[in-house]
Short mmCIF file of C-alpha atoms in Angstrom, two decimals:
data_model
loop_
_atom_site.label_atom_id
_atom_site.label_comp_id
_atom_site.label_asym_id
_atom_site.label_seq_id
_atom_site.Cartn_x
_atom_site.Cartn_y
_atom_site.Cartn_z
CA MET Y 11 48.07 -45.52 -92.16
CA ALA Y 12 47.83 -47.22 -89.09
CA ARG Y 13 48.01 -45.57 -86.29
CA LEU Y 14 51.68 -45.79 -84.52
CA ALA Y 15 52.24 -46.69 -80.99
CA LEU Y 16 55.19 -46.95 -78.59
CA LEU Y 17 55.35 -49.21 -75.61
CA SER Y 18 58.52 -49.25 -73.33
CA VAL Y 19 57.97 -50.76 -69.83
CA SER Y 20 60.03 -52.08 -67.09
CA ASP Y 21 56.92 -53.22 -64.76
CA LYS Y 22 54.73 -56.13 -68.16
CA THR Y 23 52.28 -56.27 -66.21
CA GLY Y 24 49.28 -56.08 -68.58
CA LEU Y 25 51.02 -55.32 -71.50
CA ILE Y 26 50.58 -58.21 -74.22
CA ASP Y 27 46.69 -58.16 -73.61
CA LEU Y 28 46.91 -54.38 -74.25
CA ALA Y 29 48.85 -54.54 -77.20
CA ARG Y 30 46.83 -57.67 -78.53
CA GLN Y 31 43.65 -55.56 -78.51
CA LEU Y 32 45.21 -52.35 -79.90
CA VAL Y 33 46.85 -54.62 -82.60
CA GLU Y 34 43.62 -56.55 -83.63
CA GLU Y 35 40.48 -54.23 -82.05
CA PHE Y 36 42.02 -51.17 -83.53
CA ARG Y 37 44.62 -51.58 -85.89
CA PHE Y 38 47.70 -50.25 -84.14
CA GLU Y 39 51.34 -50.51 -85.54
CA LEU Y 40 53.61 -51.28 -82.67
CA ILE Y 41 57.51 -49.81 -81.74
CA SER Y 42 59.14 -51.14 -79.15
CA SER Y 43 63.03 -51.48 -76.93
CA GLY Y 44 64.65 -53.75 -75.07
CA GLY Y 45 63.10 -56.69 -73.16
CA THR Y 46 59.33 -54.75 -74.17
CA ALA Y 47 59.43 -55.92 -77.64
CA ASN Y 48 61.31 -59.20 -76.84
CA ALA Y 49 58.42 -59.88 -74.37
CA LEU Y 50 55.60 -58.45 -77.43
CA LYS Y 51 56.91 -61.02 -80.21
CA ALA Y 52 57.88 -64.23 -77.80
CA ALA Y 53 53.79 -63.48 -77.60
CA GLY Y 54 53.49 -63.52 -81.62
CA LEU Y 55 52.40 -60.24 -81.47
CA PRO Y 56 54.23 -57.54 -84.88
CA VAL Y 57 56.45 -54.84 -83.46
CA THR Y 58 59.07 -53.25 -84.52
CA LYS Y 59 62.07 -52.53 -82.89
CA VAL Y 60 63.09 -48.67 -82.06
CA SER Y 61 66.41 -49.20 -83.72
CA ASP Y 62 65.23 -50.76 -86.58
CA TYR Y 63 61.96 -47.95 -86.66
CA THR Y 64 64.88 -45.36 -85.93
CA GLY Y 65 68.11 -46.43 -88.25
CA SER Y 66 70.17 -45.74 -84.81
CA PRO Y 67 71.41 -48.83 -82.71
CA GLU Y 68 70.95 -48.96 -78.94
CA ILE Y 69 74.56 -47.67 -77.44
CA LEU Y 70 75.92 -47.26 -74.41
CA GLY Y 71 74.76 -50.28 -72.88
CA GLY Y 72 70.84 -49.57 -73.51
CA ARG Y 73 71.84 -46.26 -71.79
CA VAL Y 74 70.86 -44.76 -75.61
CA LYS Y 75 67.41 -46.12 -77.27
CA THR Y 76 64.53 -43.66 -77.95
CA LEU Y 77 66.77 -40.39 -77.16
CA HIS Y 78 66.36 -39.73 -81.55
CA PRO Y 79 64.38 -36.68 -83.42
CA ARG Y 80 62.29 -39.65 -85.23
CA ILE Y 81 60.64 -41.29 -81.26
CA HIS Y 82 60.39 -37.35 -80.25
CA GLY Y 83 59.50 -35.45 -82.90
CA GLY Y 84 56.75 -38.39 -83.43
CA ILE Y 85 55.79 -38.37 -79.91
CA LEU Y 86 56.08 -33.79 -80.17
CA GLY Y 87 54.74 -32.93 -83.52
CA ARG Y 88 51.63 -30.64 -83.48
CA ARG Y 89 48.80 -32.07 -86.78
CA ASP Y 90 47.74 -28.52 -86.05
CA VAL Y 91 50.87 -26.43 -86.78
CA PRO Y 92 51.42 -26.71 -90.28
CA GLY Y 93 55.52 -25.94 -89.47
CA ASP Y 94 55.77 -29.13 -87.69
CA VAL Y 95 53.92 -31.04 -90.47
CA VAL Y 96 56.37 -29.93 -92.85
CA ASP Y 97 59.47 -30.82 -90.80
CA MET Y 98 58.21 -34.21 -89.64
CA GLU Y 99 57.80 -35.12 -93.74
CA ALA Y 100 60.50 -33.62 -94.59
CA ASN Y 101 62.52 -36.13 -92.01
CA GLN Y 102 60.47 -39.05 -92.37
CA ILE Y 103 58.58 -38.69 -89.09
CA ARG Y 104 56.08 -40.16 -88.18
CA PRO Y 105 53.27 -39.16 -85.46
CA LEU Y 106 53.37 -41.34 -82.89
CA ASP Y 107 49.28 -41.05 -81.42
CA LEU Y 108 50.28 -43.75 -77.75
CA VAL Y 109 52.92 -43.68 -75.64
CA ILE Y 110 52.87 -46.32 -73.07
CA VAL Y 111 56.27 -45.36 -70.28
CA ASN Y 112 56.79 -47.23 -67.36
CA LEU Y 113 60.02 -46.20 -65.43
CA TYR Y 114 62.91 -48.08 -64.66
CA PRO Y 115 62.79 -49.38 -60.53
CA PHE Y 116 64.50 -47.31 -58.56
CA GLU Y 117 63.39 -46.82 -55.21
CA GLN Y 118 62.32 -50.39 -55.47
CA THR Y 119 66.39 -50.40 -56.07
CA ILE Y 120 67.67 -48.63 -53.58
CA SER Y 121 65.71 -50.45 -50.63
CA LYS Y 122 67.47 -53.15 -50.51
CA PRO Y 123 69.14 -52.78 -47.80
CA ASP Y 124 73.51 -53.23 -49.72
CA VAL Y 125 72.12 -51.78 -53.38
CA THR Y 126 75.49 -49.65 -54.15
CA GLU Y 127 75.43 -46.40 -55.53
CA GLN Y 128 76.29 -47.66 -59.11
CA GLN Y 129 74.32 -50.24 -58.92
CA ALA Y 130 71.94 -46.99 -58.06
CA ILE Y 131 72.70 -45.04 -60.40
CA GLU Y 132 72.15 -47.21 -63.71
CA GLN Y 133 68.53 -47.55 -62.39
CA ILE Y 134 68.19 -43.66 -62.66
CA ASP Y 135 65.82 -43.75 -66.25
CA ILE Y 136 66.61 -41.26 -68.81
CA GLY Y 137 64.59 -42.22 -72.09
CA GLY Y 138 61.74 -42.90 -70.11
CA PRO Y 139 60.97 -39.44 -68.40
CA ALA Y 140 61.63 -37.64 -71.78
CA MET Y 141 59.57 -39.59 -73.81
CA LEU Y 142 56.85 -39.56 -70.71
CA ARG Y 143 57.07 -35.41 -70.18
CA ALA Y 144 57.03 -35.26 -73.72
CA ALA Y 145 53.95 -37.34 -74.55
CA ALA Y 146 52.18 -35.49 -71.41
CA LYS Y 147 52.85 -31.80 -73.12
CA ASN Y 148 51.36 -32.96 -76.09
CA PHE Y 149 48.08 -34.05 -74.42
CA ALA Y 150 46.25 -32.64 -76.97
CA HIS Y 151 47.37 -34.72 -79.78
CA VAL Y 152 49.12 -37.44 -78.21
CA THR Y 153 47.77 -40.33 -75.42
CA VAL Y 154 50.08 -41.11 -72.44
CA LEU Y 155 49.57 -43.94 -70.34
CA SER Y 156 52.43 -44.18 -67.00
CA ASN Y 157 50.50 -46.99 -65.13
CA PRO Y 158 49.68 -50.03 -66.01
CA LYS Y 159 46.34 -49.54 -63.51
CA HIS Y 160 45.32 -47.44 -66.45
CA TYR Y 161 45.11 -49.91 -69.96
CA ASP Y 162 41.87 -50.71 -69.26
CA LEU Y 163 40.47 -46.92 -68.26
CA TYR Y 164 42.12 -46.39 -72.02
CA LEU Y 165 40.80 -49.66 -73.63
CA GLN Y 166 37.29 -48.37 -72.32
CA GLU Y 167 37.81 -44.67 -73.66
CA LEU Y 168 38.68 -45.79 -77.26
CA ARG Y 169 35.16 -47.93 -77.37
CA GLN Y 170 32.45 -45.41 -76.33
CA ASN Y 171 34.72 -43.01 -78.66
CA ASN Y 172 34.72 -44.94 -82.13
CA GLY Y 173 38.51 -45.70 -81.48
CA ASP Y 174 39.32 -42.40 -79.92
CA THR Y 175 40.48 -40.73 -76.87
CA SER Y 176 38.73 -37.26 -75.64
CA LEU Y 177 40.92 -34.64 -74.82
CA ALA Y 178 39.64 -35.07 -70.86
CA PHE Y 179 41.38 -38.37 -71.03
CA ARG Y 180 44.88 -37.44 -72.52
CA ARG Y 181 44.29 -34.30 -70.50
CA LYS Y 182 43.74 -36.56 -66.99
CA MET Y 183 46.25 -39.34 -68.10
CA ALA Y 184 49.43 -36.08 -69.10
CA GLU Y 185 48.89 -34.72 -65.37
CA GLU Y 186 48.47 -38.04 -64.45
CA THR Y 187 52.22 -38.90 -65.34
CA PHE Y 188 53.58 -35.33 -64.30
CA ALA Y 189 52.99 -36.43 -61.05
CA LEU Y 190 54.40 -39.75 -61.07
CA THR Y 191 58.09 -37.84 -63.38
CA ASN Y 192 57.83 -35.24 -60.83
CA ALA Y 193 58.15 -38.02 -57.75
CA TYR Y 194 60.90 -39.87 -59.75
CA ASP Y 195 62.34 -37.16 -60.25
CA GLY Y 196 62.03 -35.97 -56.46
CA ALA Y 197 63.30 -39.75 -54.65
CA ILE Y 198 66.43 -39.33 -57.01
CA ALA Y 199 67.12 -36.17 -55.23
CA SER Y 200 65.97 -37.41 -51.65
CA TYR Y 201 68.80 -41.32 -52.81
CA LEU Y 202 71.50 -37.92 -53.39
CA ALA Y 203 71.69 -35.95 -51.38
CA SER Y 204 71.31 -38.85 -48.16
CA LEU Y 205 74.34 -40.02 -49.92
CA ALA Y 206 75.49 -36.57 -49.17
CA ALA Y 207 74.94 -35.20 -45.99
CA LYS Y 208 76.14 -32.99 -44.64
CA ALA Y 209 76.89 -33.09 -40.50
CA GLU Y 210 75.57 -29.17 -40.41
CA SER Y 211 72.65 -29.46 -42.63
CA PRO Y 212 71.44 -33.08 -42.71
CA LEU Y 213 68.18 -32.02 -44.15
CA PRO Y 214 67.86 -30.79 -47.95
CA THR Y 215 68.11 -27.52 -49.52
CA ARG Y 216 64.67 -28.69 -51.54
CA PHE Y 217 62.09 -30.83 -49.75
CA SER Y 218 59.01 -31.68 -52.11
CA LEU Y 219 56.52 -34.78 -50.85
CA THR Y 220 54.75 -36.51 -53.51
CA GLY Y 221 51.89 -39.35 -53.25
CA GLU Y 222 49.11 -41.25 -54.96
CA GLU Y 223 45.65 -41.97 -54.26
CA LEU Y 224 45.75 -45.15 -52.38
CA GLN Y 225 41.90 -45.07 -50.82
CA SER Y 226 39.17 -42.00 -51.02
CA LEU Y 227 38.28 -41.59 -47.19
CA ARG Y 228 34.92 -40.62 -46.39
CA TYR Y 229 35.92 -38.54 -44.94
CA GLY Y 230 39.13 -36.58 -42.83
CA GLU Y 231 38.65 -35.21 -38.71
CA ASN Y 232 35.13 -34.25 -39.40
CA PRO Y 233 32.36 -35.13 -41.68
CA HIS Y 234 32.72 -32.66 -43.19
CA GLN Y 235 36.18 -32.52 -44.05
CA SER Y 236 37.11 -34.92 -47.43
CA ALA Y 237 39.72 -37.12 -46.82
CA SER Y 238 42.34 -39.02 -49.20
CA TRP Y 239 45.18 -41.05 -48.64
CA TYR Y 240 48.08 -41.58 -50.27
CA LYS Y 241 51.03 -43.58 -50.78
CA THR Y 242 54.67 -42.41 -51.10
CA GLY Y 243 57.27 -44.45 -53.57
CA THR Y 244 56.31 -46.87 -56.21
CA GLN Y 245 56.22 -49.45 -53.91
CA PRO Y 246 53.73 -49.96 -50.81
CA SER Y 247 55.99 -49.27 -47.86
CA GLY Y 248 54.81 -49.09 -43.52
CA TRP Y 249 50.90 -48.68 -43.49
CA ALA Y 250 50.18 -48.73 -47.66
CA ALA Y 251 51.79 -52.34 -47.01
CA ALA Y 252 50.00 -53.66 -43.96
CA THR Y 253 47.90 -56.41 -44.91
CA LYS Y 254 43.92 -56.00 -42.70
CA LEU Y 255 42.65 -59.31 -42.04
CA GLN Y 256 39.05 -58.36 -41.21
CA GLY Y 257 37.07 -55.02 -40.05
CA LYS Y 258 35.35 -51.79 -41.76
CA GLU Y 259 36.71 -49.38 -44.12
CA LEU Y 260 40.18 -47.47 -42.69
CA SER Y 261 39.52 -43.73 -41.53
CA TYR Y 262 41.25 -40.87 -41.32
CA ASN Y 263 41.34 -40.65 -37.56
CA ASN Y 264 42.58 -44.24 -37.20
CA LEU Y 265 44.83 -43.50 -39.31
CA VAL Y 266 46.60 -41.37 -37.96
CA ASP Y 267 46.36 -43.15 -34.00
CA LEU Y 268 47.91 -46.88 -35.82
CA GLU Y 269 50.31 -43.97 -36.99
CA ALA Y 270 51.06 -42.95 -33.01
CA ALA Y 271 50.14 -45.84 -31.79
CA ARG Y 272 53.80 -47.77 -33.72
CA ARG Y 273 55.39 -44.95 -33.18
CA ILE Y 274 55.65 -45.76 -29.07
CA ILE Y 275 55.42 -49.81 -29.33
CA VAL Y 276 58.75 -49.89 -31.56
CA GLU Y 277 60.34 -48.36 -28.68
CA PHE Y 278 59.62 -51.62 -27.31
CA ASP Y 279 61.95 -54.83 -27.60
CA PRO Y 280 60.16 -57.57 -29.51
CA LYS Y 281 61.44 -60.12 -27.29
CA GLU Y 282 59.59 -58.38 -24.40
CA PRO Y 283 56.15 -58.31 -24.91
CA ALA Y 284 54.47 -54.74 -25.24
CA ALA Y 285 50.93 -52.97 -25.16
CA ALA Y 286 50.13 -49.91 -26.40
CA ILE Y 287 46.18 -48.65 -25.37
CA LEU Y 288 45.79 -45.16 -27.77
CA LYS Y 289 43.12 -42.83 -27.64
CA HIS Y 290 43.80 -39.61 -29.70
CA THR Y 291 47.00 -40.02 -30.27
CA ASN Y 292 47.82 -39.84 -26.45
CA PRO Y 293 48.92 -43.29 -24.70
CA CYS Y 294 45.78 -44.19 -22.33
CA GLY Y 295 47.27 -47.24 -21.16
CA VAL Y 296 51.39 -49.58 -22.00
CA ALA Y 297 52.99 -52.33 -19.96
CA VAL Y 298 55.40 -54.93 -20.62
CA GLY Y 299 54.31 -58.66 -19.08
CA THR Y 300 56.13 -61.58 -19.52
CA THR Y 301 53.21 -62.78 -21.70
CA LEU Y 302 51.66 -60.65 -25.02
CA ALA Y 303 47.98 -61.10 -22.89
CA GLU Y 304 48.96 -60.47 -19.58
CA ALA Y 305 50.97 -56.53 -21.28
CA TYR Y 306 47.63 -56.52 -22.45
CA GLN Y 307 45.86 -56.74 -19.57
CA LYS Y 308 47.96 -53.90 -17.87
CA ALA Y 309 47.67 -51.84 -20.31
CA PHE Y 310 43.71 -51.70 -20.00
CA ASN Y 311 43.89 -52.10 -16.41
CA ALA Y 312 45.80 -48.72 -16.69
CA ASP Y 313 42.55 -47.00 -17.89
CA SER Y 314 39.94 -49.37 -18.72
CA THR Y 315 36.97 -46.36 -19.42
CA SER Y 316 40.25 -44.18 -21.90
CA ALA Y 317 40.54 -47.82 -23.70
CA PHE Y 318 36.85 -48.12 -24.71
CA GLY Y 319 36.61 -48.02 -28.63
CA GLY Y 320 40.74 -47.28 -28.47
CA ILE Y 321 43.14 -48.32 -30.80
CA VAL Y 322 45.77 -51.05 -29.30
CA ALA Y 323 49.79 -51.62 -30.60
CA LEU Y 324 51.25 -55.11 -29.81
CA ASN Y 325 54.58 -56.07 -30.56
CA GLN Y 326 54.06 -59.56 -30.89
CA PRO Y 327 51.95 -61.72 -32.79
CA ILE Y 328 48.35 -61.66 -31.18
CA ASP Y 329 47.62 -65.56 -29.49
CA ALA Y 330 44.34 -66.78 -28.51
CA ALA Y 331 44.62 -66.03 -25.02
CA THR Y 332 45.25 -62.08 -26.17
CA ALA Y 333 42.93 -62.09 -29.04
CA LYS Y 334 39.50 -63.69 -26.13
CA ALA Y 335 41.07 -60.76 -23.74
CA LEU Y 336 40.97 -58.14 -27.12
CA THR Y 337 37.13 -59.46 -28.05
CA LYS Y 338 36.09 -57.95 -24.31
CA THR Y 339 35.92 -54.68 -25.14
CA PHE Y 340 34.93 -52.27 -27.72
CA LEU Y 341 38.20 -50.86 -30.03
CA GLU Y 342 38.78 -49.10 -33.21
CA CYS Y 343 42.12 -50.92 -34.47
CA ILE Y 344 44.40 -53.39 -33.18
CA VAL Y 345 47.61 -53.71 -35.20
CA ALA Y 346 50.94 -56.45 -34.58
CA PRO Y 347 53.38 -58.79 -36.71
CA GLY Y 348 51.37 -61.16 -36.88
CA CYS Y 349 48.48 -63.17 -35.51
CA GLU Y 350 48.48 -66.85 -35.25
CA SER Y 351 45.03 -68.90 -36.73
CA GLU Y 352 43.26 -69.11 -33.13
CA ALA Y 353 43.49 -66.25 -32.64
CA GLN Y 354 42.32 -65.03 -35.91
CA GLU Y 355 39.47 -67.31 -35.48
CA ILE Y 356 38.56 -65.47 -32.30
CA LEU Y 357 38.67 -62.31 -33.30
CA ALA Y 358 36.29 -63.06 -36.85
CA THR Y 359 33.38 -62.44 -33.98
CA LYS Y 360 34.26 -58.94 -33.59
CA SER Y 361 32.96 -58.31 -37.75
CA ASN Y 362 33.62 -54.63 -37.68
CA LEU Y 363 37.03 -54.29 -35.40
CA ARG Y 364 39.25 -53.61 -38.31
CA VAL Y 365 42.76 -55.52 -37.56
CA LEU Y 366 46.37 -54.94 -39.36
CA ILE Y 367 49.26 -57.08 -39.34
CA LEU Y 368 52.56 -54.59 -40.47
CA PRO Y 369 55.18 -57.44 -40.57
CA ASP Y 370 57.47 -54.64 -40.11
CA LEU Y 371 56.47 -51.78 -37.87
CA LYS Y 372 59.60 -50.15 -37.80
CA SER Y 373 59.52 -49.18 -41.43
CA GLY Y 374 58.56 -45.71 -40.29
CA PRO Y 375 59.85 -42.38 -42.18
CA LYS Y 376 63.11 -40.42 -41.87
CA HIS Y 377 61.27 -36.39 -41.80
CA THR Y 378 57.95 -35.84 -40.71
CA ALA Y 379 56.04 -32.76 -42.11
CA LYS Y 380 53.85 -30.38 -41.00
CA VAL Y 381 52.07 -27.79 -43.47
CA ILE Y 382 51.96 -24.69 -42.56
CA ALA Y 383 50.06 -21.37 -44.53
CA GLY Y 384 53.02 -21.16 -47.63
CA GLY Y 385 55.42 -23.85 -46.99
CA ILE Y 386 56.17 -26.94 -45.26
CA LEU Y 387 58.31 -27.10 -41.28
CA VAL Y 388 60.52 -30.53 -42.34
CA GLN Y 389 62.37 -31.93 -39.51
CA ALA Y 390 64.61 -35.36 -38.52
CA SER Y 391 61.95 -37.90 -37.36
CA ASP Y 392 62.37 -37.84 -33.19
CA ASP Y 393 64.51 -41.66 -33.46
CA VAL Y 394 66.59 -41.33 -30.36
CA ILE Y 395 67.95 -44.41 -28.65
CA ASP Y 396 67.62 -43.54 -25.22
CA SER Y 397 70.54 -44.98 -22.99
CA PRO Y 398 70.45 -44.80 -19.40
CA ASP Y 399 74.13 -44.93 -19.76
CA SER Y 400 74.39 -40.68 -20.27
CA TRP Y 401 72.02 -40.26 -17.64
CA GLN Y 402 72.62 -38.27 -15.11
CA ILE Y 403 71.47 -38.85 -11.35
CA VAL Y 404 72.03 -35.67 -9.46
CA THR Y 405 70.46 -36.40 -5.89
CA GLN Y 406 72.12 -38.05 -3.31
CA LYS Y 407 69.36 -40.97 -3.23
CA GLN Y 408 71.30 -43.29 -5.76
CA PRO Y 409 68.53 -45.55 -7.87
CA THR Y 410 68.32 -49.64 -7.69
CA PRO Y 411 68.80 -51.05 -11.42
CA GLU Y 412 65.62 -52.11 -11.31
CA GLN Y 413 64.31 -48.41 -10.80
CA MET Y 414 66.75 -46.83 -13.44
CA ALA Y 415 64.75 -50.01 -15.39
CA GLU Y 416 61.34 -48.56 -14.66
CA LEU Y 417 62.40 -44.80 -15.15
CA LEU Y 418 63.23 -46.07 -18.13
CA PHE Y 419 59.89 -47.41 -19.25
CA ALA Y 420 58.35 -44.33 -18.49
CA TRP Y 421 60.52 -42.15 -19.97
CA LYS Y 422 59.85 -44.26 -23.33
CA VAL Y 423 56.12 -43.98 -22.93
CA ALA Y 424 56.61 -40.14 -22.17
CA LYS Y 425 57.96 -39.24 -25.37
CA HIS Y 426 54.75 -40.02 -26.83
CA VAL Y 427 52.59 -38.19 -24.76
CA LYS Y 428 51.21 -34.68 -26.29
CA SER Y 429 53.27 -32.06 -24.41
CA ASN Y 430 53.35 -31.14 -21.44
CA ALA Y 431 53.56 -33.91 -20.95
CA ILE Y 432 53.22 -36.31 -17.19
CA VAL Y 433 52.99 -39.80 -16.47
CA VAL Y 434 53.26 -42.00 -14.00
CA THR Y 435 54.15 -45.60 -14.30
CA LYS Y 436 54.70 -48.68 -11.58
CA ASN Y 437 55.68 -52.65 -12.15
CA ARG Y 438 56.33 -50.91 -15.92
CA ALA Y 439 52.63 -50.20 -16.12
CA THR Y 440 51.15 -46.15 -17.60
CA LEU Y 441 49.69 -45.20 -13.86
CA GLY Y 442 48.60 -41.71 -14.89
CA VAL Y 443 48.62 -39.39 -18.49
CA GLY Y 444 48.81 -35.90 -18.15
CA ALA Y 445 48.77 -35.43 -21.57
CA GLY Y 446 49.24 -31.67 -23.58
CA GLN Y 447 48.13 -28.95 -20.58
CA MET Y 448 49.15 -26.00 -20.86
CA ASN Y 449 51.26 -25.72 -18.02
CA ARG Y 450 53.22 -28.71 -16.94
CA VAL Y 451 51.73 -28.13 -12.92
CA GLY Y 452 48.11 -29.30 -14.92
CA SER Y 453 49.61 -32.37 -16.51
CA VAL Y 454 51.39 -33.51 -13.29
CA LYS Y 455 47.75 -32.81 -11.45
CA ILE Y 456 45.71 -34.96 -14.43
CA ALA Y 457 48.63 -37.91 -13.89
CA LEU Y 458 48.53 -38.18 -10.41
CA GLU Y 459 44.52 -38.06 -9.77
CA GLN Y 460 44.12 -41.20 -11.83
CA ALA Y 461 47.26 -42.70 -10.77
CA GLY Y 462 45.46 -42.49 -6.75
CA GLU Y 463 46.68 -44.44 -4.62
CA LYS Y 464 48.36 -47.00 -6.73
CA ALA Y 465 50.95 -43.72 -7.23
CA LYS Y 466 52.18 -44.79 -3.93
CA GLY Y 467 56.15 -46.00 -4.45
CA GLY Y 468 55.64 -44.84 -8.17
CA PHE Y 469 57.75 -43.00 -11.13
CA LEU Y 470 57.29 -39.73 -12.42
CA ALA Y 471 58.52 -39.14 -15.61
CA SER Y 472 58.21 -35.58 -17.14
CA ASP Y 473 59.38 -34.42 -21.41
CA GLY Y 474 60.14 -31.32 -20.19
CA PHE Y 475 62.14 -29.73 -17.56
CA PHE Y 476 60.85 -28.56 -13.74
CA PRO Y 477 61.07 -24.52 -13.90
CA PHE Y 478 60.02 -24.58 -10.07
CA ASP Y 479 60.06 -27.04 -7.92
CA ASP Y 480 56.10 -27.31 -7.14
CA SER Y 481 55.81 -30.09 -9.25
CA VAL Y 482 58.34 -32.80 -7.32
CA ARG Y 483 56.53 -31.70 -4.15
CA THR Y 484 53.63 -32.48 -5.41
CA ALA Y 485 54.40 -35.97 -6.86
CA ALA Y 486 56.50 -36.49 -3.35
CA THR Y 487 52.81 -36.04 -1.38
CA ALA Y 488 51.71 -38.51 -3.39
CA GLY Y 489 53.84 -41.53 -3.18
CA ILE Y 490 56.13 -41.13 -6.01
CA VAL Y 491 59.61 -42.19 -5.94
CA ALA Y 492 61.82 -41.37 -8.51
CA ILE Y 493 61.55 -38.88 -11.78
CA VAL Y 494 62.79 -38.92 -14.91
CA GLN Y 495 63.10 -35.40 -16.22
CA PRO Y 496 65.52 -33.45 -18.96
CA GLY Y 497 66.69 -30.81 -17.06
CA GLY Y 498 68.47 -27.78 -18.74
CA SER Y 499 66.29 -25.30 -16.35
CA LEU Y 500 67.95 -22.73 -14.98
CA ARG Y 501 66.37 -23.28 -11.86
CA ASP Y 502 67.16 -26.87 -11.81
CA LYS Y 503 69.16 -26.78 -8.38
CA ASP Y 504 65.69 -25.33 -6.92
CA SER Y 505 64.30 -29.48 -8.62
CA ILE Y 506 67.04 -31.15 -7.05
CA LYS Y 507 67.09 -29.33 -4.03
CA ALA Y 508 63.25 -30.97 -3.16
CA ALA Y 509 64.37 -34.29 -4.18
CA ASN Y 510 66.53 -34.44 -1.77
CA GLU Y 511 64.95 -32.84 1.16
CA LEU Y 512 62.26 -35.48 0.12
CA GLY Y 513 64.21 -38.54 -0.12
CA LEU Y 514 63.27 -38.75 -3.94
CA VAL Y 515 65.60 -40.29 -6.78
CA MET Y 516 65.96 -37.77 -10.28
CA VAL Y 517 67.99 -38.68 -12.87
CA LEU Y 518 68.42 -35.96 -15.67
CA THR Y 519 68.31 -37.69 -19.57
CA GLY Y 520 69.85 -34.42 -20.90
CA ILE Y 521 67.75 -34.95 -24.46
CA ARG Y 522 64.28 -34.16 -24.30
CA HIS Y 523 61.05 -34.96 -25.85
CA PHE Y 524 58.51 -33.07 -27.13
CA LEU Y 525 55.37 -34.02 -29.27
CA HIS Y 526 53.52 -31.12 -30.56
#
């Protein structure tokens, strides 16, 4: 008796070619349901509809098609268990050797901005996961293919094993399948949780993080650490959806830095050209300008030494003038929402430079997660939009509108500097950045020393409050004219008193942005 294959797919990529090989080269009989059966028939391939095979029609508008003992018995039946064989023969159940199923496009559906809850619910596949899980469970006897990328591997396996598959291959396909159904169920759970999120508990009671390997990386943070890049979801998004115009393969550290660069550049309105240069996830130069080239040059001038080998993020498409400036020093990566053709030709002269186009720079995660021993820490992303309208001016000296705009710029940058973070700016460009010090006084000193004489008339942002007035006095001595900080210390009054005494402006935001 010919071997039997069940095909039921939403994504029909490669389906017809595979089915033709199954029929013509390996003498499979095909059973299929719905649109898959129609596609096979249209290609001239012999196929039996599931409803004809089971003797049960599709019902409930297609909600029930394959949930039938002749289907699941054929998948789950153990050929080496006499009782299973007897049951299958008694119920006229043929064993299924191959199950090819992929699932309704649930994640693609919920990604649409105008999707309704009912539309989302109807894209929750029931029969598909049931067949996949059944076939994966019975991998001792059944091969399951849950992704079109496995089709060629399967055909190679048949040709290398006289028309059969190895146990190792079937086990690997089962592993892939359970990972898929786990991710699929996770996406559904996350969607339902988002609909029912409570104000007092915005995070789900269960959190799962799954991904599919997109690319094996040369190594991790260090050469002795193995690493891979995984994409989440069934559809490419974020960096997985970026276009790499040129350059070497992306490394683990590149991707970590690029994500930090993306997060800082989206702070700035794309109507106003902005550039950020980062090293080791910290900005070494950030600026806005009247043109993109000016913004980049201001950012580069902020710390040209640290910019060497840096990551550059731009909030507007790269033009020729900016491209020329970018090629004047060694850079690792550039990301922008677009790139003009002339600019692309200029950048191509630096063949190793990685240039990525990410049109939707704002497509970031709603949650961030860190793995710790025995668990995962999850938090809502720090995507609060800061508004000076809610800030408190606590000094006698009042800031001008221009000074408030500069303080907002400094505050946006400080949000993306490792705590303890101090940022000194002027003319909406960074002059000095003190990052990741064990005490705030140390960060202040680093930022002011880096700014040097340029600190005179400058502005200072601190991601945390000043527990003592010493940093305020140090800033005033360097020529700082205004400070923005979150406030919240029991000794805020000491810092405010010092600011008044020294003629500084001080503004409290009422919110902090620690970055650990």
